[in-house]
mmCIF file of C-alpha atoms in Angstrom:
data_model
loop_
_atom_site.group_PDB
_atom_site.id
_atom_site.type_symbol
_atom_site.label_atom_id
_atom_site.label_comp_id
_atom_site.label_asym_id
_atom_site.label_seq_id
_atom_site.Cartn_x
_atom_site.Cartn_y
_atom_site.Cartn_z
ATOM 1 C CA UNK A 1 -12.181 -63.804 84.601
ATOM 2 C CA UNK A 2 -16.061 -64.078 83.936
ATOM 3 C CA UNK A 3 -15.795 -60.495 82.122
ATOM 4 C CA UNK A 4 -12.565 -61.487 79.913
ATOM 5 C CA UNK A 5 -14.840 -63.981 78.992
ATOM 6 C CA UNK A 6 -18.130 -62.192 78.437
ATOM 7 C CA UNK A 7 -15.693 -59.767 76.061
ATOM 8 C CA UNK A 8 -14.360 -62.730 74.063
ATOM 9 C CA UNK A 9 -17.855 -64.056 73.598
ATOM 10 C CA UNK A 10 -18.815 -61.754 70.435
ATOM 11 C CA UNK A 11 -15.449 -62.597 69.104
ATOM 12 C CA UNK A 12 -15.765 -66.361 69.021
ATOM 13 C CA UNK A 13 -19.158 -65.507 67.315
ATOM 14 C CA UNK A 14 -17.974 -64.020 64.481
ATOM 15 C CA UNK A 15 -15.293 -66.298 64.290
ATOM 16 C CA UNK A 16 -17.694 -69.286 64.143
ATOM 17 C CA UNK A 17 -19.887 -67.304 61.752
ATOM 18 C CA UNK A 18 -17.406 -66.300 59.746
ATOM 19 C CA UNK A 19 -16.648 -70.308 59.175
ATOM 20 C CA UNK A 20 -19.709 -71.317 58.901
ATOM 21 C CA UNK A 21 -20.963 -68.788 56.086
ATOM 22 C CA UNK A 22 -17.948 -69.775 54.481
ATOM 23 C CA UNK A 23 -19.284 -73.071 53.782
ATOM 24 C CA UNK A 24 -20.869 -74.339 50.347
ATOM 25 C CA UNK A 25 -24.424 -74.386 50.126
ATOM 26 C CA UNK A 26 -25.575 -77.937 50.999
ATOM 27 C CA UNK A 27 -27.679 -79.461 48.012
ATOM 28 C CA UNK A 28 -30.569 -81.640 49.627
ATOM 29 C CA UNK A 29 -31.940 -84.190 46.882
ATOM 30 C CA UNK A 30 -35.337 -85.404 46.010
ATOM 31 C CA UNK A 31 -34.058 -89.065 47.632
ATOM 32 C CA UNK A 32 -32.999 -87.749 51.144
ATOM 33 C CA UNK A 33 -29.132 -87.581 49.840
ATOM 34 C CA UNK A 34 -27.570 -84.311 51.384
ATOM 35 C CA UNK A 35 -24.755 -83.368 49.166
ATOM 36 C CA UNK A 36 -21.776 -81.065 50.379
ATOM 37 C CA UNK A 37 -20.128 -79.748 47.365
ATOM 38 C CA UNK A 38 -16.532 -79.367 47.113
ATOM 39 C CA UNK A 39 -14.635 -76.170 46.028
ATOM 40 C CA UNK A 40 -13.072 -78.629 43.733
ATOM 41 C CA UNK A 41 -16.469 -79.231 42.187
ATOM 42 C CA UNK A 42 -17.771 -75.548 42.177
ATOM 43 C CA UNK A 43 -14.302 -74.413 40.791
ATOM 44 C CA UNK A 44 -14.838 -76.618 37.786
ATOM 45 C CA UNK A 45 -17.851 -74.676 36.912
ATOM 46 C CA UNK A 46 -17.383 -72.002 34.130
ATOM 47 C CA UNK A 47 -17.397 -68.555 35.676
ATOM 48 C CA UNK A 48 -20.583 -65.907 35.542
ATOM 49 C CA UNK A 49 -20.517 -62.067 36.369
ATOM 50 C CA UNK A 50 -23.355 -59.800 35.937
ATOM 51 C CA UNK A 51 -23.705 -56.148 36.673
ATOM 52 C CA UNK A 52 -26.321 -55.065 38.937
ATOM 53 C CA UNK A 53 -27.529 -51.937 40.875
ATOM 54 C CA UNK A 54 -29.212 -52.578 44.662
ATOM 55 C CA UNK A 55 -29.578 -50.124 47.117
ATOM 56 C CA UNK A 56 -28.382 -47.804 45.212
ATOM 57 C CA UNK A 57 -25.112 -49.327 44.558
ATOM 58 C CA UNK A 58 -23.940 -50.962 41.016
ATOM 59 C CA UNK A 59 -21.274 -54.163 41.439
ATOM 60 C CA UNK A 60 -20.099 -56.334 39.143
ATOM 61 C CA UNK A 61 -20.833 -60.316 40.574
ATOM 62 C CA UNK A 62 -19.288 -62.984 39.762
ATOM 63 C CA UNK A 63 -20.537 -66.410 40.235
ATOM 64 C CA UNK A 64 -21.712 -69.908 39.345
ATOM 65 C CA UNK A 65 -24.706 -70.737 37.421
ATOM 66 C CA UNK A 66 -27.106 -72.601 39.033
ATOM 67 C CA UNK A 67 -27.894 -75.186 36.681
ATOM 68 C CA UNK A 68 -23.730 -76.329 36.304
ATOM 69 C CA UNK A 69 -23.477 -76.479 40.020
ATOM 70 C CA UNK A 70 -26.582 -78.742 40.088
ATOM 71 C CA UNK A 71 -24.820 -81.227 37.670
ATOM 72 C CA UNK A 72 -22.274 -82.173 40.396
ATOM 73 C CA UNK A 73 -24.634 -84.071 42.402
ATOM 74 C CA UNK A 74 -26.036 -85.343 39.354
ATOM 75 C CA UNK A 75 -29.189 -82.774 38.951
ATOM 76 C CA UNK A 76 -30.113 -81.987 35.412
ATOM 77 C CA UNK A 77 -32.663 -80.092 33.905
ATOM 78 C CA UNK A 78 -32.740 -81.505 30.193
ATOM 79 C CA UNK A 79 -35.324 -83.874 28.629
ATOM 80 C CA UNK A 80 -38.121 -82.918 31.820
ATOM 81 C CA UNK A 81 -41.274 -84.273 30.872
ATOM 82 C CA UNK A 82 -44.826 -85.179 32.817
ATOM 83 C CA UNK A 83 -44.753 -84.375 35.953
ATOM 84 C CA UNK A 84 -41.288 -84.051 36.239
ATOM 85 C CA UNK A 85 -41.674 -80.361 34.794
ATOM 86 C CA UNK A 86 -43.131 -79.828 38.912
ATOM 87 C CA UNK A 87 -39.811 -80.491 40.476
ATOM 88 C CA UNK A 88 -38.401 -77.605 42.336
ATOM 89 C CA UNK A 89 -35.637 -76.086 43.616
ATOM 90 C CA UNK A 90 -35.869 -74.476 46.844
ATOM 91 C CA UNK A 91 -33.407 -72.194 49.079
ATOM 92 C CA UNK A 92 -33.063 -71.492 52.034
ATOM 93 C CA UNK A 93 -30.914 -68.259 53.622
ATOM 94 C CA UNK A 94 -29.826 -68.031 56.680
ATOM 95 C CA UNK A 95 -32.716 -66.321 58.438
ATOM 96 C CA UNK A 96 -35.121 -68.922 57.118
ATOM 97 C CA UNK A 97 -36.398 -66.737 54.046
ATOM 98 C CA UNK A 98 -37.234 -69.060 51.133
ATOM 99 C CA UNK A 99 -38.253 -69.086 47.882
ATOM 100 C CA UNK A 100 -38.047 -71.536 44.712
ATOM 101 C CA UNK A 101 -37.992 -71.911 40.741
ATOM 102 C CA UNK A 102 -39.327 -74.902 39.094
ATOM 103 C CA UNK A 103 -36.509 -76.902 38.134
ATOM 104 C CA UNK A 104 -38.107 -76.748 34.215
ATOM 105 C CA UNK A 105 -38.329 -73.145 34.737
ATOM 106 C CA UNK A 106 -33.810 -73.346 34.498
ATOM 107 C CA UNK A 107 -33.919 -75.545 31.697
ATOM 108 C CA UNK A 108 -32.707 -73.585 28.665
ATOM 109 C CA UNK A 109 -34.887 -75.211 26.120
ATOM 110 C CA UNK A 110 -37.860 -73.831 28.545
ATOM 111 C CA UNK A 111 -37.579 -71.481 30.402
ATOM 112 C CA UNK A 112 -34.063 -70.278 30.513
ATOM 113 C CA UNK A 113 -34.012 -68.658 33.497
ATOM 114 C CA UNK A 114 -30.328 -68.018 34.569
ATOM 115 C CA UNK A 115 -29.593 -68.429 38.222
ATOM 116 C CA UNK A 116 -26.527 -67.516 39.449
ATOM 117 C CA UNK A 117 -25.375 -68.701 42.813
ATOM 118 C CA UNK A 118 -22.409 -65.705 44.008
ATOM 119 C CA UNK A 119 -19.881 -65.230 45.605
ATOM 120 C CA UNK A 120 -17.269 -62.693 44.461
ATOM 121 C CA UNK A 121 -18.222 -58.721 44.533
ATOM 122 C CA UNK A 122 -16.215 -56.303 42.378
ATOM 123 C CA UNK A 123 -13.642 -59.265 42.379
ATOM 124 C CA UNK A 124 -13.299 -59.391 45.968
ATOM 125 C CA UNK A 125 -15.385 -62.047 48.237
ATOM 126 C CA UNK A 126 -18.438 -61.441 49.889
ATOM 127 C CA UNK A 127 -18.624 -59.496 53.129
ATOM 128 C CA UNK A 128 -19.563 -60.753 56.599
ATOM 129 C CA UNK A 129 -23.126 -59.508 55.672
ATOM 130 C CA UNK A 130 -24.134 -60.680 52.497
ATOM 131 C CA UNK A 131 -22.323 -64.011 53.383
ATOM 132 C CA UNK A 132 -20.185 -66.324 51.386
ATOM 133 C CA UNK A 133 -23.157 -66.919 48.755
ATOM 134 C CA UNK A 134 -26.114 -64.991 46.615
ATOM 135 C CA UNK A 135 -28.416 -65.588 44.714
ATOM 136 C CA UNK A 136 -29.028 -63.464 42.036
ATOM 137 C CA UNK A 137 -31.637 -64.064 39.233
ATOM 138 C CA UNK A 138 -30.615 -60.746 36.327
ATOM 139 C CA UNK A 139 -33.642 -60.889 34.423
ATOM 140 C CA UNK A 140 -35.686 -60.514 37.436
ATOM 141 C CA UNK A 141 -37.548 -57.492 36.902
ATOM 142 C CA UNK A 142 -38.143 -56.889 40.798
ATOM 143 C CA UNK A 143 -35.064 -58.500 42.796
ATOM 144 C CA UNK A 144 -37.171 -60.380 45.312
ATOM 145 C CA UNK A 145 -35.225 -63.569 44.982
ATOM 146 C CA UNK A 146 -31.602 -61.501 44.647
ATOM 147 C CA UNK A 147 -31.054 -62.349 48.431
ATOM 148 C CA UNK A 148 -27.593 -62.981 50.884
ATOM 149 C CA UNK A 149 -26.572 -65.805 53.087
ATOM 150 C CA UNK A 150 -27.701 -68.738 51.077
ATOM 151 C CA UNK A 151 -27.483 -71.707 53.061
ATOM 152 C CA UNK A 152 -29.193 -74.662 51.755
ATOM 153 C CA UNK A 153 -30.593 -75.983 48.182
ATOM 154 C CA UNK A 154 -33.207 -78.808 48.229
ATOM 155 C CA UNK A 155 -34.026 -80.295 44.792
ATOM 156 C CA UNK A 156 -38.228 -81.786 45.704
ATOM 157 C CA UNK A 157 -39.317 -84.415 43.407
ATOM 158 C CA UNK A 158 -42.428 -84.139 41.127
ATOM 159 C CA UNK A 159 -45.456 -82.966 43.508
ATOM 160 C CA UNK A 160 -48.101 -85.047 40.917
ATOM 161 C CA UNK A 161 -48.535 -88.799 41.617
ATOM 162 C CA UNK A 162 -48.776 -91.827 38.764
ATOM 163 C CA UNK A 163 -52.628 -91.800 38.584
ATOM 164 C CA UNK A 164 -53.338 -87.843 37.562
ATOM 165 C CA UNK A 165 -53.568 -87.173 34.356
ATOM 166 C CA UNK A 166 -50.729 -85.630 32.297
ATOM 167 C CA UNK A 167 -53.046 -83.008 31.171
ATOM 168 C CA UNK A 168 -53.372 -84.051 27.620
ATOM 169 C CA UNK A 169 -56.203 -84.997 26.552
#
């Protein structure tokens, strides 16, 4: 019985994994608020694809930009001033790597970086080992922060505190 068991084990694994990579990134907020998106919400975003070559393999993507999906929650990027232009957004993937844009760096009138948050390869979802969700950043000239098995989004608030200066003089 113990070895049926023990053979079953990997099984249940990737069954649980399976589920739990199919899960929408959770968007963490600058107030504590942990949002779980819906597909509902996601789906009303307008669909992205880009075209992209790693590891020797080129794949049309097809995702969600980054700055629609953090609308839903109520996130926006227009009219940043102060030290609001220090907010972040960070990610986290599944193995704990992490890295982060600046939140201004999105907004089109600034820095118009486009962030797409993936999950469709060649028109066909995401396998077991890239996850249900990538990020993938196309104007990236080096594709450190095109990475698999997002997990978590946390939106930090402005890093500078009322009494610094603004900068201007």
């Amino acid at each position: 019985m113990a070895l049926k068991l023990r053979s079953l084990l990997p099984v249940l694994l990737l069954l649980v994994s399976g589920s739990l990579l199919a899960a929408i990134p959770s968007i963490n907020l600058p107030d504590g608020k942990v949002v779980k998106l819906s597909g509902q919400a996601v789906a009303a975003v307008q669909r992205q694809s880009v075209s992209a070559t790693s590891h020797g393999k080129t794949a049309s993507n097809g995702g969600d930009d980054l700055r629609e999906i953090l609308k839903a929650p109520g996130v926006s990027s227009e009219a940043l001033r102060g030290k609001d232009l220090t907010s972040t957004v960070t990610y986290t993937v599944m193995d704990g790597y992490q890295s982060a844009f600046t939140l201004s760096g999105l907004e089109p009138a600034i820095g118009n970086k486009q962030v797409l948050l993936i999950d469709k390869e060649n028109g066909q979802p995401l396998d077991a080992v890239d996850g249900s969700w990538r990020l993938a950043v196309p104007t990236d000239p080096r594709p450190t922060r095109w990475v698999r098995q997002v997990a978590s989004i946390v939106v930090s608030a402005p890093r500078l505190d009322d009494k610094r200066s603004s900068g201007m003089p």
